[in-house]
mmCIF file of C-alpha atoms in Angstrom:
data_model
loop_
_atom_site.group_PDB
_atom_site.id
_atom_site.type_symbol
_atom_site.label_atom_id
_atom_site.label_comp_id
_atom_site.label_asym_id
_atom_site.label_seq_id
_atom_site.Cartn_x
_atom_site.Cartn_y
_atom_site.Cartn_z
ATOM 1 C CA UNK A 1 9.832 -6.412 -17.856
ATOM 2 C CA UNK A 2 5.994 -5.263 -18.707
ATOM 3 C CA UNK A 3 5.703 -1.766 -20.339
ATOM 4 C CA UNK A 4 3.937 -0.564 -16.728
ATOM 5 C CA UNK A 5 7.169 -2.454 -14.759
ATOM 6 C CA UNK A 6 9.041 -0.037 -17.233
ATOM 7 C CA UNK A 7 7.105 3.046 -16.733
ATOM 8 C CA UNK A 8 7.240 2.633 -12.446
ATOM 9 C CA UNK A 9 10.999 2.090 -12.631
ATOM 10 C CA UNK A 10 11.580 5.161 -15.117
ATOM 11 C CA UNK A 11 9.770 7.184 -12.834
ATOM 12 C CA UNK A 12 11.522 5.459 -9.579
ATOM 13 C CA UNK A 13 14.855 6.807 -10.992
ATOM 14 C CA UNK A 14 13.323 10.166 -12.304
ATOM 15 C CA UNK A 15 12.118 10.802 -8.483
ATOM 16 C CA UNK A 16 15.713 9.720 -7.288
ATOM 17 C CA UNK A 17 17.749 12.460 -9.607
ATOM 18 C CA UNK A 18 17.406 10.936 -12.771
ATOM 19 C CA UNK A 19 16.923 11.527 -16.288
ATOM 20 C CA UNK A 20 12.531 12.146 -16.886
ATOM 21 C CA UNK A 21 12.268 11.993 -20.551
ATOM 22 C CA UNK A 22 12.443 7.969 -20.848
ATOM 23 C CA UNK A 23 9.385 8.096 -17.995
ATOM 24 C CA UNK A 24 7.505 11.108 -20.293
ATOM 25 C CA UNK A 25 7.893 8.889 -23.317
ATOM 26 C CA UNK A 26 6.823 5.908 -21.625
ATOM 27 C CA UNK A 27 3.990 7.624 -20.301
ATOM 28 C CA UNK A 28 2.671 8.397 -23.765
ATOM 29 C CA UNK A 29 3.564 4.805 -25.290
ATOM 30 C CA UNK A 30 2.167 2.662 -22.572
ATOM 31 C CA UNK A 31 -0.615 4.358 -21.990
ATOM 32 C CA UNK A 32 -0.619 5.492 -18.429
ATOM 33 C CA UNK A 33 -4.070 7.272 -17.581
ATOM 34 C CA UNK A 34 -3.692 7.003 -13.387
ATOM 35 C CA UNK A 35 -0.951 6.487 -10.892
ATOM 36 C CA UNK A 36 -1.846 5.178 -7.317
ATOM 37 C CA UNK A 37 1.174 6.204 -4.953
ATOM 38 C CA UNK A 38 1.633 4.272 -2.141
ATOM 39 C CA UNK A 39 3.792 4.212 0.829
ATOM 40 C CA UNK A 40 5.812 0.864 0.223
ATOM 41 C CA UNK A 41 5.690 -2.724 -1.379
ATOM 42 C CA UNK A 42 2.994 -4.475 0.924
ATOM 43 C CA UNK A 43 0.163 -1.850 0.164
ATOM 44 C CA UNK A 44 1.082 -2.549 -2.977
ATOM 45 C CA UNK A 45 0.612 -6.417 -2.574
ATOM 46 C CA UNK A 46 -2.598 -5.671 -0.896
ATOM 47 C CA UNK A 47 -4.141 -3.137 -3.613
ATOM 48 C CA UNK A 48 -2.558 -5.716 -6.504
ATOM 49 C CA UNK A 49 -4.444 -8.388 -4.428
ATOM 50 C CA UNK A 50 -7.878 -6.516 -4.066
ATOM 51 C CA UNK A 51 -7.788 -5.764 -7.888
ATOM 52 C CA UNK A 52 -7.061 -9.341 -8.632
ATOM 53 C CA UNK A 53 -10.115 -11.049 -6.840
ATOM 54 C CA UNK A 54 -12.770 -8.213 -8.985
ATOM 55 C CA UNK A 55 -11.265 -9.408 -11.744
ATOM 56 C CA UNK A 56 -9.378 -6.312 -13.029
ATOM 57 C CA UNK A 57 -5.879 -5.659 -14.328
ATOM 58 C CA UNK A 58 -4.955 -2.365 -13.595
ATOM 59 C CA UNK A 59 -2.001 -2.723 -15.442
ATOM 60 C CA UNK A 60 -3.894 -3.313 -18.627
ATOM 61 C CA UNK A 61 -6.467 -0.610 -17.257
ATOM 62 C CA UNK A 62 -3.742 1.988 -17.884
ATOM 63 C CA UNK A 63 -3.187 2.411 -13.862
ATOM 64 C CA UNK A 64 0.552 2.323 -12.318
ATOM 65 C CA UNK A 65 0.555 0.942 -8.904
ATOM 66 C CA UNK A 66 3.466 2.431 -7.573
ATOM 67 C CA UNK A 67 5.372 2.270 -4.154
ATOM 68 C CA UNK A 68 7.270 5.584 -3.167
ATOM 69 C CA UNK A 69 9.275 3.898 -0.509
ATOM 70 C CA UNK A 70 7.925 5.968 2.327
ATOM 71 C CA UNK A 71 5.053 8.987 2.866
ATOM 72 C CA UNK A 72 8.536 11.678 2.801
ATOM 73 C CA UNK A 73 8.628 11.222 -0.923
ATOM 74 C CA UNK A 74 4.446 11.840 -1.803
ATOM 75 C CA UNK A 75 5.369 15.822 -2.406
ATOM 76 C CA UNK A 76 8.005 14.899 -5.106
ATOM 77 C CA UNK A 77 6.272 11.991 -6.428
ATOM 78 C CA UNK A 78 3.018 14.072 -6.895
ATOM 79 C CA UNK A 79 5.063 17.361 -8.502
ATOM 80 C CA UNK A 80 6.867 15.064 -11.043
ATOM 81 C CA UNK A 81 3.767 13.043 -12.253
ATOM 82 C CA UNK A 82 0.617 15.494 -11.605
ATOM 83 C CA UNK A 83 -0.024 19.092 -12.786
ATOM 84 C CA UNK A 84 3.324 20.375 -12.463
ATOM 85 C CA UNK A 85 4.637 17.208 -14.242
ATOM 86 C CA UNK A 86 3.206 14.373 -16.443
ATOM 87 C CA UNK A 87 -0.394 15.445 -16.118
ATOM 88 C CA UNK A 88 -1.451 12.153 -15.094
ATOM 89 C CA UNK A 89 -4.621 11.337 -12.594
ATOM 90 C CA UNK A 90 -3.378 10.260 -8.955
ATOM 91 C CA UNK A 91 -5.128 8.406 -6.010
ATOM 92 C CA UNK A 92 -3.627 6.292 -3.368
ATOM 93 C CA UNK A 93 -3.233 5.387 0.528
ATOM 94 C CA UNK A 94 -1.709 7.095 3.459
ATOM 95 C CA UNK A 95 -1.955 6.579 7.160
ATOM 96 C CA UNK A 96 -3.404 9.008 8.946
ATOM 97 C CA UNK A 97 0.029 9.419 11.234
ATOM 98 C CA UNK A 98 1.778 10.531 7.379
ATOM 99 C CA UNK A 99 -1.412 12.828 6.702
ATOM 100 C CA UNK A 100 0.301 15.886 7.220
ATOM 101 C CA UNK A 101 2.622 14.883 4.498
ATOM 102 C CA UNK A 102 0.633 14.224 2.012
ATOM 103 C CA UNK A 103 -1.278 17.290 2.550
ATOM 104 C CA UNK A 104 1.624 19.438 2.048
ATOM 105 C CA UNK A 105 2.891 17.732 -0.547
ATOM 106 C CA UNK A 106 -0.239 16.709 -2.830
ATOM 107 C CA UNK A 107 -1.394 20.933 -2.259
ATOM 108 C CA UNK A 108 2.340 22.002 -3.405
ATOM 109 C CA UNK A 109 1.961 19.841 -6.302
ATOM 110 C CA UNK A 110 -1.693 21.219 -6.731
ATOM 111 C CA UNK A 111 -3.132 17.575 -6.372
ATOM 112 C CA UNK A 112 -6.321 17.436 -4.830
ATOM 113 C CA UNK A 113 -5.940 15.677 -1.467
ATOM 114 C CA UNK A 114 -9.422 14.085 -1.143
ATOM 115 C CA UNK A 115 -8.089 11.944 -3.847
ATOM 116 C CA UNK A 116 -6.437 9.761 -1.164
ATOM 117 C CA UNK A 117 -7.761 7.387 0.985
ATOM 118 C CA UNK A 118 -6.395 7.533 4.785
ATOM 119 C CA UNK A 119 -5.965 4.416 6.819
ATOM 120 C CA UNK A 120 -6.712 4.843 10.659
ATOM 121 C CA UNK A 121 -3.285 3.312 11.482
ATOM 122 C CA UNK A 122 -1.931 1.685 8.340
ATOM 123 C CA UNK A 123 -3.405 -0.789 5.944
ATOM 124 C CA UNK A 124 -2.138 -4.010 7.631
ATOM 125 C CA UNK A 125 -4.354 -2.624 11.008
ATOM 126 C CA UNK A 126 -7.400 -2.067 8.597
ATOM 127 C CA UNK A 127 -7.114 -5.304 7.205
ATOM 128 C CA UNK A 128 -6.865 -7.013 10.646
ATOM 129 C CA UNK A 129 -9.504 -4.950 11.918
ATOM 130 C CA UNK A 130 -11.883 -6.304 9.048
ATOM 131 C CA UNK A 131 -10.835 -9.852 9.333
ATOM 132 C CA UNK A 132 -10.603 -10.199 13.044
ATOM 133 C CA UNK A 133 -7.446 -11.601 15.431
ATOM 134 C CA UNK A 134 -8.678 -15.322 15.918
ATOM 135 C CA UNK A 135 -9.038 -15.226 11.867
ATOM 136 C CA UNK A 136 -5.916 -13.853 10.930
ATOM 137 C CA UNK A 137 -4.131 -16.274 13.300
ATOM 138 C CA UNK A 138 -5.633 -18.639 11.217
ATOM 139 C CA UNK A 139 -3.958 -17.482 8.663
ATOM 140 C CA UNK A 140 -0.493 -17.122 10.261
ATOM 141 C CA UNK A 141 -1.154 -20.739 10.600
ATOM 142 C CA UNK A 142 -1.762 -21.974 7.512
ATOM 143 C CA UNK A 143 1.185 -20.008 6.168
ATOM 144 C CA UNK A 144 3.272 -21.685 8.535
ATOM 145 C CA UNK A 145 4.229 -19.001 10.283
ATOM 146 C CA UNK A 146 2.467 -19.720 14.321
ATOM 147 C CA UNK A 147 5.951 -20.992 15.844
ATOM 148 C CA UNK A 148 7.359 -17.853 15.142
ATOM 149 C CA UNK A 149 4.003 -15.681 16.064
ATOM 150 C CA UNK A 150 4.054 -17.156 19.567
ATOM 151 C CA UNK A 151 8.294 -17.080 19.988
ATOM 152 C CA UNK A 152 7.497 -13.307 19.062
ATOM 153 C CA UNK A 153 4.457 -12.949 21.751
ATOM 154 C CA UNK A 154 6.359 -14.636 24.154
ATOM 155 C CA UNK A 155 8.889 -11.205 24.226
ATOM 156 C CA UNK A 156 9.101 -8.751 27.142
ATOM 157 C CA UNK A 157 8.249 -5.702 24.442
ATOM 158 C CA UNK A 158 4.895 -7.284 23.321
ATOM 159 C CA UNK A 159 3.076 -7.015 26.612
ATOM 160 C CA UNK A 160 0.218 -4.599 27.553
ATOM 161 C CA UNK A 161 -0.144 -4.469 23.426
ATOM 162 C CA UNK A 162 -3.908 -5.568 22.155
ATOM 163 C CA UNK A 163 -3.683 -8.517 20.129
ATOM 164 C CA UNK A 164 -4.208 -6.156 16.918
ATOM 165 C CA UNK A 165 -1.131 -4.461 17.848
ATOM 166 C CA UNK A 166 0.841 -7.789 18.358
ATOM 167 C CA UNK A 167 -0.014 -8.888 14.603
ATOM 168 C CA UNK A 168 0.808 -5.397 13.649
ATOM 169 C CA UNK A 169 4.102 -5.411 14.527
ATOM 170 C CA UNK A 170 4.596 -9.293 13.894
ATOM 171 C CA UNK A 171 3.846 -8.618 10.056
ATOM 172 C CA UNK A 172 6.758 -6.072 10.196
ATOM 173 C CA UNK A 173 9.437 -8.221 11.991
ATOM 174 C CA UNK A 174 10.755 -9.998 8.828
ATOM 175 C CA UNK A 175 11.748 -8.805 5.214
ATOM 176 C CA UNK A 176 9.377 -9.742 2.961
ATOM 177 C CA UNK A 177 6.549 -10.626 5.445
ATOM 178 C CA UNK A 178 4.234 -7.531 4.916
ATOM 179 C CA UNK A 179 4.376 -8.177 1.562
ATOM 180 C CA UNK A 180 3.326 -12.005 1.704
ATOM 181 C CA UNK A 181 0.435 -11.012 4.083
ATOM 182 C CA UNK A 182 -0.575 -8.132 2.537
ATOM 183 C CA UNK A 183 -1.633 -10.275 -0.338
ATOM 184 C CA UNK A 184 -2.664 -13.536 1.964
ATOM 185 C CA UNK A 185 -5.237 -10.952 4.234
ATOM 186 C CA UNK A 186 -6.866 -9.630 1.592
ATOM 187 C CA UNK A 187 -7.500 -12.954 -0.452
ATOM 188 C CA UNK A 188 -9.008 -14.171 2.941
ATOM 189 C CA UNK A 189 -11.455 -10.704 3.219
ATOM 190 C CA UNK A 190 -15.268 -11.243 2.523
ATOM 191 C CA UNK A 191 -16.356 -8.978 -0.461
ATOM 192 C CA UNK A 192 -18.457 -7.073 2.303
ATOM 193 C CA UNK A 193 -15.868 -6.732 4.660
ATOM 194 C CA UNK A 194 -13.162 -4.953 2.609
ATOM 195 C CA UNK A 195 -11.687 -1.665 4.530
ATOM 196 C CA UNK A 196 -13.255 1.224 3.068
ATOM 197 C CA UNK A 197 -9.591 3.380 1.975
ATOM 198 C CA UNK A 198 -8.898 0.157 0.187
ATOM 199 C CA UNK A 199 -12.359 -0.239 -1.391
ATOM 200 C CA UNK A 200 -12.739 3.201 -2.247
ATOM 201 C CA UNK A 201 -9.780 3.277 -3.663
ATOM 202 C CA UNK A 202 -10.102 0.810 -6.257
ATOM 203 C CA UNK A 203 -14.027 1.971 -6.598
ATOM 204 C CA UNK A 204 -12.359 5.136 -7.796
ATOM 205 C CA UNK A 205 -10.246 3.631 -10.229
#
């Protein structure tokens, strides 16, 4: 395990109840200088993705890309690693459906909200929004996955839904599959054409 793998599961079991001193000490060791918090595992794909393709480790850049597994936790995330914690810089993504989380819980922990970058739905609708349907279909395609996109469009539940909508929920239907395309969409993004929470993001960075 990396010394930033270390660091994001110290902290990980420091949010859930546990002990914070090995995360403090790691935080000093490492060096961590910023923490992006992030609802779960695919926005973290995406954002590890994004860094990737400009070239950067944000790993060796001092940064901890961390998901919280789920907007609820922002407020305790942000009061054990910002001001009232570790003192450390954070930035990340939220939907705008979680915003009223994360403003309670970034102003509790006296983080300054415009920090974060809000995604009109959620990431995976920016990211099809930028790319287009007929080109992320493509995609489901060459990742083998088109039996199962049409076996799932085929379903009772899917009609009257825009085709956005459709991929939305497709992504979402199988562990492990936001994560997969959360890296594959934003691989397949033109440098111009990258959703601005996610560009500004790593701009910021």
């Amino acid at each position: 395990m990396s010394d930033m793998a270390s660091f994001r599961a110290a902290v990980t079991a420091w949010a859930a109840g546990g002990p914070g001193d090995p995360a403090r000490e790691l935080a000093l060791s490492v060096p961590v200088r910023a923490v992006v918090l992030l609802e779960g595992p695919s926005d973290v794909a995406a954002v590890d993705a994004l860094a990737a393709s400009r070239g950067r480790d944000l790993a060796a850049e001092g940064v901890c890309v961390l998901p919280m597994g789920g907007a609820m936790s922002v407020g305790r995330f942000a009061h054990l690693l910002g001001p009232t914690g570790l003192g450390l810089r954070l930035t990340g993504l939220c939907d705008e459906a979680e915003r009223g989380y994360y403003t309670r819980g970034l102003e509790r922990a006296g983080v300054a909200e415009q920090t974060f970058f809000v995604c009109a739905a959620d990431l995976e609708d920016e990211l099809i929004r930028a790319l287009g349907v007929a080109r992320v279909e493509e995609l489901v395609g060459v990742e083998g996955d088109l039996r199962a996109l049409r076996t799932f469009l085929n379903q009772p539940a899917q009609r009257g839904r825009t085709a956005q909508q459709q991929l939305r929920r497709f992504f979402g239907t199988k562990k492990g599959r936001k994560i997969h395309y959360g890296r594959v969409l934003v691989e397949a993004l033109d440098p111009a054409r990258v959703p601005a929470p996610l560009d500004g993001l790593l701009a910021g960075l």
